[in-house]
Amino acid sequence: MSETPDTPEGRPPSGAPLAGSHILVGERDEATAERLSRTLRTAGAASVHVVGSPAAFLRAGADPPPPVRLWDAAVWHAGLTEDHDELAQVLGRWRGQRPGVPVVVTDDAPSTRLAVAALRGRAADLVERPDADALVAALARALAERADQLGVEGTGQKSLRMLVVGAHPDDVEIGVGGTIHRRAHNGWDVTILTMSRGGGGGDPAQRRKEAHGAAEAMGARLLMEDLPDGSIADDRATVQAIERAVAEVGPDVVLVHSESDTHQDHRAVHRATLVACRKVTRLACYQSPSATVAYQPNRFVELSETDVEAKLAAIAAHHSQASRRWYLDEDLLRSTARYWGRFSQTLYAEPLELVHDSTPLGYFNADYA
Ligand SMILES: [Zn+2]
């Protein structure tokens, strides 16, 4: 609908209640939207993006328009939904996409029934629409609570650490190259651990060089072990190699091959990772070309066109493999990401099979992996 400029005329002091935040607003009335944008900008918001329908609200929630990477909070006018059930549904879907990003609901004359619906949808607050001061105060409270959960001062994200484990060079690029790029781009610290040097598929020195180029294309750093390609075991040595990486990285999230995979090396690395990462908060499995139909993803990481391009660039960095492997065909990689996009209601996505998650609710901002 409309967007206020990115550079405010008079930059607010850094102590402003909404300093540096990016706020999505669902509001159909243009005059109200403009007034609201001005109020939020004056209170320090770095950007305010206004949409006029539930569909546009959820779309913008899933894929913030540049330069916004992540929303800090949202404002939703109750009049935009048909009834209270729809309001609770929209808030529920928002939470599915953006768990931890607070929504403040506004209404001209909030009723008890509306308050119940907002509560059911776990809105951060409910305020009367013309009351700008109350809205700014509610947003500031919600942002402060979220900052507490994230363990950071002010708005923004704690730098999360992700370890991605693969048996062979190019495994993680194919499985979660887009996810790695997206998280690294969002400020996560991403490390790839490759368990072998790929001697079964070419010259190990060449493959090592390619793997480093690929990691760089995704914004991650690379650790390489030297287990025997084709006969990796789920034994003590494999577990210890992964434990060393876990001790070094201290990951909040680990991604690895699935148990549902026809490649013995992939299954061995999966099992050894489960043991080595028994104390890691969150562990999920990506899809390899050798995954079986038993692979059952339950999380979908939305990808932008840029993430898909980075994934393809990382895979192309494996020059020695690109022309030899059917599963490295660009059309297949792109259409697979397009297919999984149907589950996250975005154009592209990568699937994950969540194995365990002991994260306190609301700790992670928006992202499942
Ligand atoms: Zn592999």
Coordinates of C-alpha atoms and ligand atoms in Angstrom, one line a residue:
M1 CA 0.0 0.0 0.0
S2 CA 2.6 2.6 1.0
E3 CA 6.0 2.8 2.6
T4 CA 7.6 5.6 4.4
P5 CA 11.1 6.6 3.2
D6 CA 14.0 4.7 4.8
T7 CA 15.9 7.8 5.8
P8 CA 13.9 9.9 8.3
E9 CA 14.3 13.7 7.9
G10 CA 15.2 14.2 11.5
R11 CA 16.9 11.1 12.8
P12 CA 15.4 10.3 16.3
P13 CA 17.7 9.9 19.3
S14 CA 19.0 6.3 19.8
G15 CA 17.1 6.2 23.1
A16 CA 13.7 6.6 21.2
P17 CA 11.2 3.9 22.3
L18 CA 11.2 2.1 18.9
A19 CA 14.8 2.9 17.9
G20 CA 16.0 1.1 14.8
S21 CA 13.0 -1.2 14.6
H22 CA 11.3 -2.4 11.4
I23 CA 7.5 -2.5 11.8
L24 CA 4.8 -4.0 9.6
V25 CA 1.4 -2.3 9.8
G26 CA -1.9 -3.8 8.6
E27 CA -4.2 -0.8 8.1
R28 CA -6.6 -0.1 5.2
D29 CA -7.4 3.6 5.8
E30 CA -4.8 5.6 4.0
A31 CA -5.0 8.7 6.2
T32 CA -4.8 6.6 9.4
A33 CA -1.9 4.7 7.9
E34 CA 0.0 7.8 7.1
R35 CA -0.6 9.3 10.5
L36 CA 0.5 6.0 12.1
S37 CA 3.7 5.8 10.0
R38 CA 4.6 9.3 11.1
T39 CA 4.0 8.5 14.7
L40 CA 6.1 5.3 14.6
R41 CA 8.9 7.0 12.7
T42 CA 9.0 9.8 15.3
A43 CA 9.2 7.2 18.0
G44 CA 12.4 5.9 16.3
A45 CA 11.2 3.1 13.9
A46 CA 13.8 2.7 11.1
S47 CA 11.1 1.6 8.6
V48 CA 7.3 1.2 8.5
H49 CA 5.6 -0.8 5.8
V50 CA 1.8 -0.6 5.5
V51 CA -0.4 -3.3 3.9
G52 CA -4.2 -3.4 3.5
S53 CA -5.3 -7.0 3.7
P54 CA -4.7 -10.2 5.7
A55 CA -3.1 -11.9 2.6
A56 CA -0.7 -9.0 2.1
F57 CA 0.1 -8.9 5.8
L58 CA 1.0 -12.6 5.8
R59 CA 2.9 -12.3 2.5
A60 CA 5.0 -9.4 3.8
G61 CA 5.5 -11.3 7.1
A62 CA 7.0 -14.2 5.2
D63 CA 9.1 -12.2 2.8
P64 CA 9.9 -8.7 4.1
P65 CA 10.5 -6.1 1.3
P66 CA 14.2 -5.0 1.1
P67 CA 16.0 -3.6 2.9
V68 CA 14.2 -5.1 5.8
R69 CA 15.5 -8.6 6.6
L70 CA 13.4 -9.3 9.7
W71 CA 10.4 -7.6 11.2
D72 CA 10.8 -6.5 14.8
A73 CA 7.1 -6.1 15.4
A74 CA 3.7 -5.7 13.7
V75 CA 0.6 -3.7 14.2
W76 CA -2.8 -5.1 13.0
H77 CA -6.1 -3.2 12.8
A78 CA -8.9 -5.6 13.9
G79 CA -11.2 -4.1 11.3
L80 CA -9.2 -5.7 8.5
T81 CA -10.5 -9.2 9.4
E82 CA -14.1 -10.2 8.9
D83 CA -14.7 -11.5 12.4
H84 CA -12.9 -12.5 15.6
D85 CA -12.3 -16.0 14.4
E86 CA -10.5 -14.7 11.3
L87 CA -8.4 -12.4 13.5
A88 CA -7.3 -15.3 15.7
Q89 CA -6.5 -17.3 12.5
V90 CA -4.4 -14.5 11.0
L91 CA -2.5 -14.1 14.3
G92 CA -2.0 -17.9 14.4
R93 CA -0.6 -18.0 10.9
W94 CA 1.7 -15.1 11.7
R95 CA 3.0 -16.9 14.7
G96 CA 3.6 -20.0 12.5
Q97 CA 5.7 -17.8 10.1
R98 CA 7.2 -15.4 12.6
P99 CA 7.2 -17.0 16.1
G100 CA 8.5 -14.4 18.6
V101 CA 7.7 -11.3 16.5
P102 CA 5.1 -9.5 18.5
V103 CA 1.8 -8.2 17.0
V104 CA -0.1 -5.4 18.7
V105 CA -3.8 -5.3 17.7
T106 CA -5.7 -2.0 17.4
D107 CA -9.4 -1.3 17.2
D108 CA -11.6 1.8 17.3
A109 CA -13.5 0.5 20.3
P110 CA -12.0 -2.8 21.6
S111 CA -14.7 -5.2 23.0
T112 CA -14.3 -8.0 25.4
R113 CA -14.8 -10.5 22.6
L114 CA -12.1 -8.9 20.6
A115 CA -9.8 -9.1 23.6
V116 CA -10.5 -12.8 23.9
A117 CA -9.7 -13.3 20.2
A118 CA -6.5 -11.3 20.5
L119 CA -5.6 -13.4 23.5
R120 CA -6.3 -16.6 21.6
G121 CA -4.1 -15.4 18.8
R122 CA -1.4 -14.5 21.4
A123 CA -1.3 -10.8 20.4
A124 CA 1.3 -8.9 22.4
D125 CA -1.3 -6.2 23.3
L126 CA -4.6 -4.6 22.3
V127 CA -4.9 -0.8 22.1
E128 CA -7.6 1.7 21.1
R129 CA -6.8 2.9 17.6
P130 CA -6.7 6.7 17.9
D131 CA -4.4 6.5 21.0
A132 CA -0.9 6.9 19.4
D133 CA 0.9 7.1 22.7
A134 CA -0.7 3.8 23.9
L135 CA 0.3 2.1 20.7
V136 CA 4.0 3.3 20.9
A137 CA 4.1 2.2 24.6
A138 CA 2.7 -1.2 23.7
L139 CA 5.2 -1.7 20.9
A140 CA 8.1 -0.6 23.1
R141 CA 7.0 -3.1 25.8
A142 CA 6.7 -5.9 23.2
L143 CA 10.2 -5.0 21.7
A144 CA 11.8 -4.9 25.2
E145 CA 10.3 -8.3 26.1
R146 CA 11.5 -9.8 22.8
A147 CA 15.0 -8.3 23.3
D148 CA 15.0 -10.0 26.7
Q149 CA 14.1 -13.4 25.1
L150 CA 16.8 -12.9 22.5
G151 CA 19.4 -11.9 25.1
V152 CA 20.4 -8.7 23.4
E153 CA 20.2 -5.0 24.1
G154 CA 17.6 -3.1 22.1
T155 CA 16.3 -4.5 18.9
G156 CA 18.1 -7.0 16.7
Q157 CA 19.1 -10.6 17.0
K158 CA 21.6 -12.5 19.0
S159 CA 24.1 -14.1 16.7
L160 CA 23.0 -17.7 16.6
R161 CA 25.4 -20.5 15.7
M162 CA 24.6 -23.2 13.3
L163 CA 26.6 -26.3 12.5
V164 CA 25.8 -28.2 9.3
V165 CA 27.2 -31.7 9.0
G166 CA 27.6 -33.6 5.7
A167 CA 29.4 -36.8 4.7
H168 CA 30.9 -35.6 1.5
P169 CA 31.9 -32.3 -0.2
D170 CA 28.7 -30.9 -1.8
D171 CA 26.2 -32.7 0.4
V172 CA 25.2 -29.7 2.5
E173 CA 25.1 -27.4 -0.5
I174 CA 22.5 -29.6 -2.2
G175 CA 20.5 -30.2 1.0
V176 CA 20.5 -26.7 2.6
G177 CA 22.7 -24.4 0.5
G178 CA 19.9 -21.8 0.5
T179 CA 19.3 -22.1 4.2
I180 CA 23.0 -21.6 5.0
H181 CA 23.1 -18.5 2.8
R182 CA 19.9 -17.1 4.3
R183 CA 21.1 -17.6 7.9
A184 CA 24.6 -16.3 7.2
H185 CA 23.1 -13.3 5.5
N186 CA 20.9 -12.7 8.6
G187 CA 24.0 -12.6 10.8
W188 CA 24.1 -16.2 12.0
D189 CA 27.5 -17.8 12.5
V190 CA 27.4 -20.9 10.2
T191 CA 30.0 -23.6 10.1
I192 CA 30.0 -26.6 7.7
L193 CA 31.6 -29.9 8.9
T194 CA 32.4 -32.3 6.0
M195 CA 33.4 -35.7 7.2
S196 CA 35.4 -36.9 4.2
R197 CA 37.3 -35.3 1.4
G198 CA 35.3 -37.0 -1.4
G199 CA 38.1 -39.2 -2.6
G200 CA 35.5 -41.6 -4.1
G201 CA 34.3 -38.9 -6.5
G202 CA 37.6 -37.3 -7.6
D203 CA 40.9 -35.8 -6.5
P204 CA 40.6 -35.0 -2.7
A205 CA 42.9 -31.9 -3.0
Q206 CA 40.7 -30.5 -5.9
R207 CA 37.5 -31.3 -4.0
R208 CA 38.8 -29.6 -0.9
K209 CA 39.5 -26.5 -2.8
E210 CA 36.1 -26.6 -4.4
A211 CA 34.4 -27.1 -1.0
H212 CA 36.1 -24.0 0.4
G213 CA 34.9 -22.0 -2.6
A214 CA 31.4 -23.3 -2.1
A215 CA 31.4 -22.4 1.6
E216 CA 32.5 -18.9 0.8
A217 CA 29.6 -18.5 -1.7
M218 CA 27.2 -19.3 1.1
G219 CA 28.9 -17.1 3.7
A220 CA 29.9 -20.1 5.9
R221 CA 33.2 -21.4 7.2
L222 CA 34.3 -25.0 6.5
L223 CA 35.8 -27.7 8.7
M224 CA 36.9 -30.9 7.0
E225 CA 37.6 -34.3 8.5
D226 CA 39.3 -37.1 6.5
L227 CA 37.2 -40.2 7.1
P228 CA 37.2 -42.9 4.3
D229 CA 34.7 -41.9 1.5
G230 CA 32.3 -44.8 1.0
S231 CA 33.0 -46.5 4.3
I232 CA 32.2 -44.0 7.0
A233 CA 31.2 -45.8 10.2
D234 CA 28.9 -44.6 13.0
D235 CA 31.6 -45.5 15.4
R236 CA 33.5 -43.8 18.2
A237 CA 35.9 -42.0 15.8
T238 CA 33.1 -40.4 13.8
V239 CA 31.3 -39.4 17.0
Q240 CA 34.4 -37.8 18.4
A241 CA 35.2 -35.9 15.2
I242 CA 31.7 -34.4 15.4
E243 CA 32.1 -33.7 19.1
R244 CA 35.2 -31.7 18.4
A245 CA 33.3 -29.5 16.0
V246 CA 30.4 -29.1 18.5
A247 CA 32.9 -28.1 21.2
E248 CA 34.5 -25.6 18.9
V249 CA 31.3 -24.1 17.4
G250 CA 28.9 -24.3 20.3
P251 CA 25.9 -24.6 18.0
D252 CA 22.4 -23.6 18.8
V253 CA 21.2 -25.6 15.8
V254 CA 22.6 -28.6 14.0
L255 CA 21.6 -29.8 10.5
V256 CA 22.5 -33.2 9.2
H257 CA 21.5 -36.0 6.8
S258 CA 18.3 -37.9 7.5
E259 CA 18.1 -41.5 8.6
S260 CA 15.8 -42.1 5.6
D261 CA 18.6 -42.2 3.1
T262 CA 19.9 -45.0 0.9
H263 CA 23.6 -43.9 1.2
Q264 CA 25.4 -45.7 4.0
D265 CA 27.8 -42.8 4.6
H266 CA 24.8 -40.5 5.1
R267 CA 23.1 -42.8 7.5
A268 CA 26.3 -43.3 9.5
V269 CA 26.9 -39.5 9.8
H270 CA 23.3 -39.0 10.8
R271 CA 23.6 -41.6 13.6
A272 CA 27.0 -40.3 14.8
T273 CA 25.6 -36.7 14.8
L274 CA 22.6 -37.7 17.0
V275 CA 25.1 -39.0 19.6
A276 CA 27.6 -36.2 19.3
C277 CA 24.8 -33.5 19.5
R278 CA 22.7 -35.0 22.3
K279 CA 23.0 -31.8 24.3
V280 CA 22.4 -29.4 21.4
T281 CA 19.2 -27.5 21.6
R282 CA 17.9 -28.1 18.1
L283 CA 18.6 -30.8 15.5
A284 CA 17.0 -31.2 12.1
C285 CA 17.7 -33.3 9.0
Y286 CA 18.0 -32.1 5.4
Q287 CA 17.1 -33.9 2.2
S288 CA 19.9 -35.4 0.1
P289 CA 19.4 -36.7 -3.5
S290 CA 19.6 -40.2 -2.0
A291 CA 16.8 -39.6 0.6
T292 CA 14.1 -42.2 0.5
V293 CA 10.3 -41.5 0.3
A294 CA 10.3 -42.1 4.1
Y295 CA 12.0 -38.6 4.5
Q296 CA 9.3 -36.6 6.3
P297 CA 10.0 -32.9 6.5
N298 CA 8.0 -30.9 9.0
R299 CA 9.8 -27.5 8.8
F300 CA 10.3 -25.4 5.7
V301 CA 12.8 -22.6 5.4
E302 CA 11.6 -19.9 3.0
L303 CA 14.2 -18.9 0.5
S304 CA 14.5 -15.7 -1.6
E305 CA 15.7 -15.7 -5.2
T306 CA 19.1 -14.5 -3.9
D307 CA 19.3 -17.6 -1.5
V308 CA 18.6 -19.9 -4.4
E309 CA 21.2 -18.2 -6.6
A310 CA 23.8 -18.5 -3.8
K311 CA 22.9 -22.2 -3.5
L312 CA 23.4 -22.8 -7.2
A313 CA 26.7 -20.8 -7.1
A314 CA 27.9 -23.0 -4.2
I315 CA 27.1 -26.1 -6.1
A316 CA 28.7 -24.8 -9.3
A317 CA 31.9 -24.3 -7.2
H318 CA 32.2 -28.1 -7.2
H319 CA 33.4 -27.9 -10.8
S320 CA 34.7 -31.5 -10.8
Q321 CA 31.2 -32.9 -10.0
A322 CA 28.8 -30.5 -11.8
S323 CA 28.8 -32.2 -15.2
R324 CA 28.9 -35.7 -13.9
R325 CA 25.9 -35.9 -11.4
W326 CA 22.3 -36.0 -12.5
Y327 CA 21.2 -34.4 -9.2
L328 CA 23.3 -31.3 -9.8
D329 CA 21.2 -30.2 -12.7
E330 CA 20.2 -26.6 -12.1
D331 CA 16.6 -27.1 -13.3
L332 CA 16.1 -30.0 -10.9
L333 CA 17.6 -28.0 -8.0
R334 CA 15.5 -25.0 -8.7
S335 CA 12.2 -26.9 -9.3
T336 CA 12.8 -28.9 -6.1
A337 CA 13.1 -25.7 -4.1
R338 CA 10.0 -24.4 -5.9
Y339 CA 8.1 -27.5 -5.0
W340 CA 8.9 -27.2 -1.3
G341 CA 7.8 -23.6 -1.4
R342 CA 4.2 -24.8 -1.5
F343 CA 4.5 -25.8 2.2
S344 CA 5.8 -22.4 3.3
Q345 CA 3.6 -20.4 1.0
T346 CA 6.7 -18.8 -0.6
L347 CA 8.2 -19.2 -4.0
Y348 CA 11.1 -21.3 -2.8
A349 CA 11.9 -23.3 0.3
E350 CA 14.2 -26.1 1.7
P351 CA 12.6 -28.9 3.8
L352 CA 13.8 -30.0 7.3
E353 CA 12.9 -33.0 9.4
L354 CA 13.0 -31.8 13.0
V355 CA 14.4 -34.5 15.3
H356 CA 14.5 -32.6 18.6
D357 CA 14.0 -29.1 19.9
S358 CA 14.3 -28.0 23.5
T359 CA 14.3 -24.3 22.7
P360 CA 12.3 -22.1 25.2
L361 CA 9.3 -20.8 23.4
G362 CA 9.9 -17.5 21.7
Y363 CA 13.7 -17.7 22.0
F364 CA 14.4 -17.9 18.3
N365 CA 13.1 -15.0 16.4
A366 CA 11.5 -16.2 13.3
D367 CA 13.5 -19.2 12.2
Y368 CA 13.1 -22.9 12.7
A369 CA 16.6 -23.8 11.8
Ligands
ZN1 ZN 27.0 -37.6 0.1

